[in-house]
């Protein structure tokens, strides 16, 4: 986001951030940033036009994302591949793998009923980051804590540093976006 955009008042509706930018004379753009959809509209656009345009832009973004999002059965298949390849001694397979709106965690596994949930914040994540979370949760099918046996298995995942960096960066971006606009304005000085 450029500094000019930050100095303009935005209307925050949870996941949606509408920015009125004087620099964008005619352009309307929408993009995903952290966990939010940011819609940038010209500063002079009428409220009535905004009410019509913004939902349209959000629908477009969501449709594109939907096409790029792995299905839940694809997640289950990927877990099967990761376990077969990296941890063949784990023979358990999840009964279900589901996308779930989770802000505090990247994934969770209930060993008792063998179900795995993956945060919907990973829907557009690069493969290595999604794989890392899938593999982590899959190990929990047989190892409930983060003890030495768990860590030995997880260490077989190559690229865990890159994946951790992606996840940490995403969380940092979310925290930054959660701050009030006025506060961010002060910090850039
Ligand atoms: Zn864990």
PDB file of C-alpha atoms and ligand atoms in Angstrom:
ATOM      1  CA  UNK A   1       0.000   0.000   0.000  1.00  0.00           C
ATOM      2  CA  UNK A   2       1.445   3.390  -0.818  1.00  0.00           C
ATOM      3  CA  UNK A   3       1.617   6.169   1.711  1.00  0.00           C
ATOM      4  CA  UNK A   4      -0.931   8.283  -0.048  1.00  0.00           C
ATOM      5  CA  UNK A   5      -3.522   5.568   0.321  1.00  0.00           C
ATOM      6  CA  UNK A   6      -2.785   5.295   4.025  1.00  0.00           C
ATOM      7  CA  UNK A   7      -3.448   8.947   4.661  1.00  0.00           C
ATOM      8  CA  UNK A   8      -6.945   8.659   3.228  1.00  0.00           C
ATOM      9  CA  UNK A   9      -9.770   7.549   5.459  1.00  0.00           C
ATOM     10  CA  UNK A  10     -10.803   3.958   4.839  1.00  0.00           C
ATOM     11  CA  UNK A  11     -14.056   2.285   5.720  1.00  0.00           C
ATOM     12  CA  UNK A  12     -13.284  -0.899   7.519  1.00  0.00           C
ATOM     13  CA  UNK A  13     -15.924  -3.585   7.295  1.00  0.00           C
ATOM     14  CA  UNK A  14     -14.000  -6.428   8.843  1.00  0.00           C
ATOM     15  CA  UNK A  15     -12.436  -8.231   5.952  1.00  0.00           C
ATOM     16  CA  UNK A  16     -13.044  -5.468   3.439  1.00  0.00           C
ATOM     17  CA  UNK A  17     -11.076  -2.243   3.324  1.00  0.00           C
ATOM     18  CA  UNK A  18     -12.246   0.468   0.949  1.00  0.00           C
ATOM     19  CA  UNK A  19      -9.654   3.110   0.163  1.00  0.00           C
ATOM     20  CA  UNK A  20     -10.527   6.338  -1.574  1.00  0.00           C
ATOM     21  CA  UNK A  21      -7.461   7.409  -3.447  1.00  0.00           C
ATOM     22  CA  UNK A  22      -7.071  10.761  -5.166  1.00  0.00           C
ATOM     23  CA  UNK A  23      -4.259   9.321  -7.270  1.00  0.00           C
ATOM     24  CA  UNK A  24      -6.579   6.869  -8.961  1.00  0.00           C
ATOM     25  CA  UNK A  25      -8.631   9.172 -11.099  1.00  0.00           C
ATOM     26  CA  UNK A  26     -10.578   6.529 -12.922  1.00  0.00           C
ATOM     27  CA  UNK A  27      -9.057   3.268 -11.824  1.00  0.00           C
ATOM     28  CA  UNK A  28     -10.820   0.847  -9.583  1.00  0.00           C
ATOM     29  CA  UNK A  29      -8.740  -2.001  -8.229  1.00  0.00           C
ATOM     30  CA  UNK A  30      -9.191  -4.774  -5.743  1.00  0.00           C
ATOM     31  CA  UNK A  31      -6.618  -7.082  -4.297  1.00  0.00           C
ATOM     32  CA  UNK A  32      -5.938  -9.358  -1.388  1.00  0.00           C
ATOM     33  CA  UNK A  33      -3.584  -8.040   1.299  1.00  0.00           C
ATOM     34  CA  UNK A  34      -2.987 -10.183   4.337  1.00  0.00           C
ATOM     35  CA  UNK A  35      -6.389 -11.495   5.314  1.00  0.00           C
ATOM     36  CA  UNK A  36      -8.238  -8.601   3.755  1.00  0.00           C
ATOM     37  CA  UNK A  37      -9.649  -7.569   0.426  1.00  0.00           C
ATOM     38  CA  UNK A  38      -8.623  -4.004  -0.335  1.00  0.00           C
ATOM     39  CA  UNK A  39     -10.775  -2.122  -2.836  1.00  0.00           C
ATOM     40  CA  UNK A  40      -9.307   1.123  -4.136  1.00  0.00           C
ATOM     41  CA  UNK A  41     -11.746   3.565  -5.688  1.00  0.00           C
ATOM     42  CA  UNK A  42     -11.419   7.130  -6.922  1.00  0.00           C
ATOM     43  CA  UNK A  43     -11.790   9.729  -4.151  1.00  0.00           C
ATOM     44  CA  UNK A  44     -14.655  11.396  -5.978  1.00  0.00           C
ATOM     45  CA  UNK A  45     -16.784   8.324  -6.546  1.00  0.00           C
ATOM     46  CA  UNK A  46     -20.313   8.776  -5.201  1.00  0.00           C
ATOM     47  CA  UNK A  47     -21.545   6.707  -2.281  1.00  0.00           C
ATOM     48  CA  UNK A  48     -24.183   5.151  -4.534  1.00  0.00           C
ATOM     49  CA  UNK A  49     -21.559   4.049  -7.065  1.00  0.00           C
ATOM     50  CA  UNK A  50     -19.379   2.729  -4.250  1.00  0.00           C
ATOM     51  CA  UNK A  51     -22.234   0.592  -2.938  1.00  0.00           C
ATOM     52  CA  UNK A  52     -22.694  -0.900  -6.406  1.00  0.00           C
ATOM     53  CA  UNK A  53     -19.021  -1.339  -7.353  1.00  0.00           C
ATOM     54  CA  UNK A  54     -17.509  -2.676  -4.140  1.00  0.00           C
ATOM     55  CA  UNK A  55     -19.598  -5.890  -3.904  1.00  0.00           C
ATOM     56  CA  UNK A  56     -18.929  -6.492  -7.602  1.00  0.00           C
ATOM     57  CA  UNK A  57     -15.150  -6.245  -7.087  1.00  0.00           C
ATOM     58  CA  UNK A  58     -15.300  -8.504  -4.040  1.00  0.00           C
ATOM     59  CA  UNK A  59     -17.295 -11.095  -5.958  1.00  0.00           C
ATOM     60  CA  UNK A  60     -14.649 -11.031  -8.716  1.00  0.00           C
ATOM     61  CA  UNK A  61     -11.801 -11.566  -6.250  1.00  0.00           C
ATOM     62  CA  UNK A  62     -13.656 -14.378  -4.507  1.00  0.00           C
ATOM     63  CA  UNK A  63     -14.427 -16.101  -7.819  1.00  0.00           C
ATOM     64  CA  UNK A  64     -10.753 -15.977  -8.834  1.00  0.00           C
ATOM     65  CA  UNK A  65      -9.717 -17.273  -5.444  1.00  0.00           C
ATOM     66  CA  UNK A  66     -12.271 -20.053  -5.568  1.00  0.00           C
ATOM     67  CA  UNK A  67     -10.788 -21.293  -8.823  1.00  0.00           C
ATOM     68  CA  UNK A  68      -7.285 -21.325  -7.287  1.00  0.00           C
ATOM     69  CA  UNK A  69      -8.234 -22.924  -3.977  1.00  0.00           C
ATOM     70  CA  UNK A  70      -7.456 -26.617  -3.536  1.00  0.00           C
ATOM     71  CA  UNK A  71     -10.547 -28.690  -2.805  1.00  0.00           C
ATOM     72  CA  UNK A  72     -10.811 -30.516   0.504  1.00  0.00           C
ATOM     73  CA  UNK A  73     -10.313 -33.839  -1.237  1.00  0.00           C
ATOM     74  CA  UNK A  74      -7.133 -32.438  -2.814  1.00  0.00           C
ATOM     75  CA  UNK A  75      -5.926 -31.551   0.710  1.00  0.00           C
ATOM     76  CA  UNK A  76      -6.575 -35.109   1.894  1.00  0.00           C
ATOM     77  CA  UNK A  77      -4.741 -36.503  -1.126  1.00  0.00           C
ATOM     78  CA  UNK A  78      -1.789 -34.200  -0.490  1.00  0.00           C
ATOM     79  CA  UNK A  79      -1.597 -35.400   3.130  1.00  0.00           C
ATOM     80  CA  UNK A  80      -1.539 -38.976   1.891  1.00  0.00           C
ATOM     81  CA  UNK A  81       1.337 -38.129  -0.493  1.00  0.00           C
ATOM     82  CA  UNK A  82       3.325 -36.255   2.162  1.00  0.00           C
ATOM     83  CA  UNK A  83       2.988 -39.056   4.700  1.00  0.00           C
ATOM     84  CA  UNK A  84       3.821 -41.789   2.189  1.00  0.00           C
ATOM     85  CA  UNK A  85       6.877 -39.872   1.046  1.00  0.00           C
ATOM     86  CA  UNK A  86       8.248 -38.395   4.272  1.00  0.00           C
ATOM     87  CA  UNK A  87       6.800 -40.415   7.134  1.00  0.00           C
ATOM     88  CA  UNK A  88       5.839 -43.909   5.901  1.00  0.00           C
ATOM     89  CA  UNK A  89       5.743 -45.176   9.492  1.00  0.00           C
ATOM     90  CA  UNK A  90       2.588 -43.114  10.022  1.00  0.00           C
ATOM     91  CA  UNK A  91      -0.169 -45.270   8.591  1.00  0.00           C
ATOM     92  CA  UNK A  92      -3.116 -43.309   9.957  1.00  0.00           C
ATOM     93  CA  UNK A  93      -5.016 -41.134   7.500  1.00  0.00           C
ATOM     94  CA  UNK A  94      -7.440 -38.357   8.410  1.00  0.00           C
ATOM     95  CA  UNK A  95     -11.144 -39.140   8.263  1.00  0.00           C
ATOM     96  CA  UNK A  96     -11.719 -35.606   7.026  1.00  0.00           C
ATOM     97  CA  UNK A  97      -9.724 -32.551   6.035  1.00  0.00           C
ATOM     98  CA  UNK A  98     -11.680 -29.305   5.956  1.00  0.00           C
ATOM     99  CA  UNK A  99     -11.096 -25.621   5.365  1.00  0.00           C
ATOM    100  CA  UNK A 100     -12.057 -23.616   8.434  1.00  0.00           C
ATOM    101  CA  UNK A 101     -12.112 -19.886   9.224  1.00  0.00           C
ATOM    102  CA  UNK A 102      -9.358 -19.754  11.839  1.00  0.00           C
ATOM    103  CA  UNK A 103      -7.493 -16.582  12.729  1.00  0.00           C
ATOM    104  CA  UNK A 104      -5.378 -17.811  15.612  1.00  0.00           C
ATOM    105  CA  UNK A 105      -4.065 -21.047  14.177  1.00  0.00           C
ATOM    106  CA  UNK A 106      -2.885 -22.379  10.822  1.00  0.00           C
ATOM    107  CA  UNK A 107      -4.344 -25.797  11.348  1.00  0.00           C
ATOM    108  CA  UNK A 108      -5.579 -28.224  13.942  1.00  0.00           C
ATOM    109  CA  UNK A 109      -5.812 -31.963  14.299  1.00  0.00           C
ATOM    110  CA  UNK A 110      -8.066 -33.892  16.620  1.00  0.00           C
ATOM    111  CA  UNK A 111      -6.304 -37.186  17.193  1.00  0.00           C
ATOM    112  CA  UNK A 112      -9.340 -38.744  18.822  1.00  0.00           C
ATOM    113  CA  UNK A 113     -11.612 -38.609  15.774  1.00  0.00           C
ATOM    114  CA  UNK A 114      -8.763 -38.207  13.234  1.00  0.00           C
ATOM    115  CA  UNK A 115     -10.005 -34.948  11.717  1.00  0.00           C
ATOM    116  CA  UNK A 116      -7.879 -32.096  10.404  1.00  0.00           C
ATOM    117  CA  UNK A 117      -8.879 -28.504   9.860  1.00  0.00           C
ATOM    118  CA  UNK A 118      -6.815 -26.020   7.835  1.00  0.00           C
ATOM    119  CA  UNK A 119      -7.104 -22.255   8.174  1.00  0.00           C
ATOM    120  CA  UNK A 120      -8.760 -20.624   5.186  1.00  0.00           C
ATOM    121  CA  UNK A 121      -5.968 -18.033   5.318  1.00  0.00           C
ATOM    122  CA  UNK A 122      -3.914 -20.681   3.485  1.00  0.00           C
ATOM    123  CA  UNK A 123      -6.276 -20.942   0.532  1.00  0.00           C
ATOM    124  CA  UNK A 124      -3.933 -18.914  -1.682  1.00  0.00           C
ATOM    125  CA  UNK A 125      -0.677 -19.797   0.035  1.00  0.00           C
ATOM    126  CA  UNK A 126       2.274 -21.124  -1.979  1.00  0.00           C
ATOM    127  CA  UNK A 127       2.414 -24.918  -2.080  1.00  0.00           C
ATOM    128  CA  UNK A 128       5.417 -25.197   0.238  1.00  0.00           C
ATOM    129  CA  UNK A 129       3.629 -23.273   3.024  1.00  0.00           C
ATOM    130  CA  UNK A 130       0.406 -25.254   2.667  1.00  0.00           C
ATOM    131  CA  UNK A 131       2.372 -28.544   2.520  1.00  0.00           C
ATOM    132  CA  UNK A 132       4.235 -27.614   5.679  1.00  0.00           C
ATOM    133  CA  UNK A 133       1.003 -27.048   7.626  1.00  0.00           C
ATOM    134  CA  UNK A 134      -0.618 -30.186   6.159  1.00  0.00           C
ATOM    135  CA  UNK A 135       2.393 -32.286   7.121  1.00  0.00           C
ATOM    136  CA  UNK A 136       2.516 -30.773  10.624  1.00  0.00           C
ATOM    137  CA  UNK A 137      -1.141 -31.592  11.266  1.00  0.00           C
ATOM    138  CA  UNK A 138      -0.831 -35.041   9.697  1.00  0.00           C
ATOM    139  CA  UNK A 139       1.960 -35.974  12.138  1.00  0.00           C
ATOM    140  CA  UNK A 140      -0.456 -35.126  14.939  1.00  0.00           C
ATOM    141  CA  UNK A 141      -2.604 -38.075  13.821  1.00  0.00           C
ATOM    142  CA  UNK A 142      -0.143 -40.243  15.738  1.00  0.00           C
ATOM    143  CA  UNK A 143       1.862 -37.791  17.847  1.00  0.00           C
ATOM    144  CA  UNK A 144      -0.359 -35.504  19.862  1.00  0.00           C
ATOM    145  CA  UNK A 145       2.302 -33.233  21.365  1.00  0.00           C
ATOM    146  CA  UNK A 146       5.311 -31.392  19.942  1.00  0.00           C
ATOM    147  CA  UNK A 147       7.825 -33.748  21.560  1.00  0.00           C
ATOM    148  CA  UNK A 148      11.064 -35.107  20.125  1.00  0.00           C
ATOM    149  CA  UNK A 149       9.339 -37.820  18.047  1.00  0.00           C
ATOM    150  CA  UNK A 150       7.091 -35.177  16.497  1.00  0.00           C
ATOM    151  CA  UNK A 151      10.003 -32.875  15.747  1.00  0.00           C
ATOM    152  CA  UNK A 152      12.112 -35.624  14.219  1.00  0.00           C
ATOM    153  CA  UNK A 153       9.318 -36.362  11.758  1.00  0.00           C
ATOM    154  CA  UNK A 154       8.638 -32.687  11.005  1.00  0.00           C
ATOM    155  CA  UNK A 155      12.350 -32.060  10.349  1.00  0.00           C
ATOM    156  CA  UNK A 156      12.086 -34.333   7.304  1.00  0.00           C
ATOM    157  CA  UNK A 157      10.145 -31.604   5.546  1.00  0.00           C
ATOM    158  CA  UNK A 158      12.599 -29.676   3.403  1.00  0.00           C
ATOM    159  CA  UNK A 159      11.960 -25.981   3.170  1.00  0.00           C
ATOM    160  CA  UNK A 160      10.467 -25.639   6.619  1.00  0.00           C
ATOM    161  CA  UNK A 161      12.419 -22.409   7.144  1.00  0.00           C
ATOM    162  CA  UNK A 162      10.953 -20.878   4.028  1.00  0.00           C
ATOM    163  CA  UNK A 163       7.476 -22.026   5.023  1.00  0.00           C
ATOM    164  CA  UNK A 164       7.872 -20.629   8.547  1.00  0.00           C
ATOM    165  CA  UNK A 165       9.066 -17.333   7.092  1.00  0.00           C
ATOM    166  CA  UNK A 166       5.968 -17.161   4.878  1.00  0.00           C
ATOM    167  CA  UNK A 167       3.611 -17.892   7.787  1.00  0.00           C
ATOM    168  CA  UNK A 168       5.371 -15.422  10.118  1.00  0.00           C
ATOM    169  CA  UNK A 169       5.325 -12.764   7.420  1.00  0.00           C
ATOM    170  CA  UNK A 170       1.623 -13.295   6.826  1.00  0.00           C
ATOM    171  CA  UNK A 171       0.904 -12.894  10.539  1.00  0.00           C
ATOM    172  CA  UNK A 172       3.040  -9.763  10.718  1.00  0.00           C
ATOM    173  CA  UNK A 173       1.089  -8.275   7.791  1.00  0.00           C
ATOM    174  CA  UNK A 174      -2.181  -9.112   9.512  1.00  0.00           C
ATOM    175  CA  UNK A 175      -1.076  -7.404  12.715  1.00  0.00           C
ATOM    176  CA  UNK A 176       0.023  -4.330  10.774  1.00  0.00           C
ATOM    177  CA  UNK A 177      -3.307  -4.162   8.944  1.00  0.00           C
ATOM    178  CA  UNK A 178      -5.232  -4.559  12.185  1.00  0.00           C
ATOM    179  CA  UNK A 179      -3.772  -1.320  13.523  1.00  0.00           C
ATOM    180  CA  UNK A 180      -5.809   1.827  13.131  1.00  0.00           C
ATOM    181  CA  UNK A 181      -4.952   3.837  10.022  1.00  0.00           C
ATOM    182  CA  UNK A 182      -4.031   6.913  12.064  1.00  0.00           C
ATOM    183  CA  UNK A 183      -1.414   4.975  13.998  1.00  0.00           C
ATOM    184  CA  UNK A 184       0.204   3.674  10.820  1.00  0.00           C
ATOM    185  CA  UNK A 185       0.323   7.207   9.454  1.00  0.00           C
ATOM    186  CA  UNK A 186       2.333   8.375  12.454  1.00  0.00           C
ATOM    187  CA  UNK A 187       4.770   5.504  12.182  1.00  0.00           C
ATOM    188  CA  UNK A 188       5.761   6.179   8.611  1.00  0.00           C
ATOM    189  CA  UNK A 189       7.188   9.577   9.684  1.00  0.00           C
TER     190      UNK A 189
HETATM  191 ZN1  LIG B   1       1.026 -28.824  16.279  1.00  0.00          ZN
END
